[in-house]
Amino acid sequence: MKCPFCGDMRTRVIDTTRNARGVRRRRECKACRKRFSTVERAILTTPLVVKRDGQREEFSREKLLAGLRTACTRRPISAGDLERLVDRVESHIRQMGKTEIPSRVVGDLTIQELKELDPVSYIRYAIVYLGLEDLEAVRSEIDRLLGERE
Ligand SMILES: [Zn+2]
């Protein structure tokens, strides 16, 4: 660890404390004797989304929000509700700790959140964004999600 005062690389740890936000280390520079602290914490990164055709893309909040806004057209749902929904989906996929996840996982999380928010928007989203082509497929999708929740 480079000393922020003199730039010397010879620093020693004199104390280590842990709290919910990370590990804090009190250090002393062996060259100038000045003391400073460092904080070490894990950074959660958002995994890449693997599409059905195998292409990878960055998780896009904007894209997800745009789809949700369409599904929620003329429904009593605020922009804040949708932002919070996307926040929950994003933090959920980060907490999986993976580098890549199938787009289906994002779709499933989104749809389950949406279902709790508004059933009409949920069905619209299922039809449009999961690419369901007929009513039978829509029904089996809804049955599948209902089954998972039981
Ligand atoms: Zn120093």
Short mmCIF file of C-alpha atoms in Angstrom, two decimals, residues 9 56 63 68 88 97 99:
data_model
loop_
_atom_site.label_atom_id
_atom_site.label_comp_id
_atom_site.label_asym_id
_atom_site.label_seq_id
_atom_site.Cartn_x
_atom_site.Cartn_y
_atom_site.Cartn_z
CA MET A 9 5.53 1.52 -0.53
CA ARG A 56 -24.00 -11.53 -24.51
CA LYS A 63 -34.08 -1.35 -21.70
CA LEU A 68 -42.00 -2.18 -18.25
CA ARG A 88 -34.72 -5.08 -6.93
CA GLY A 97 -22.45 -13.62 -7.81
CA THR A 99 -20.43 -13.44 -14.37
#
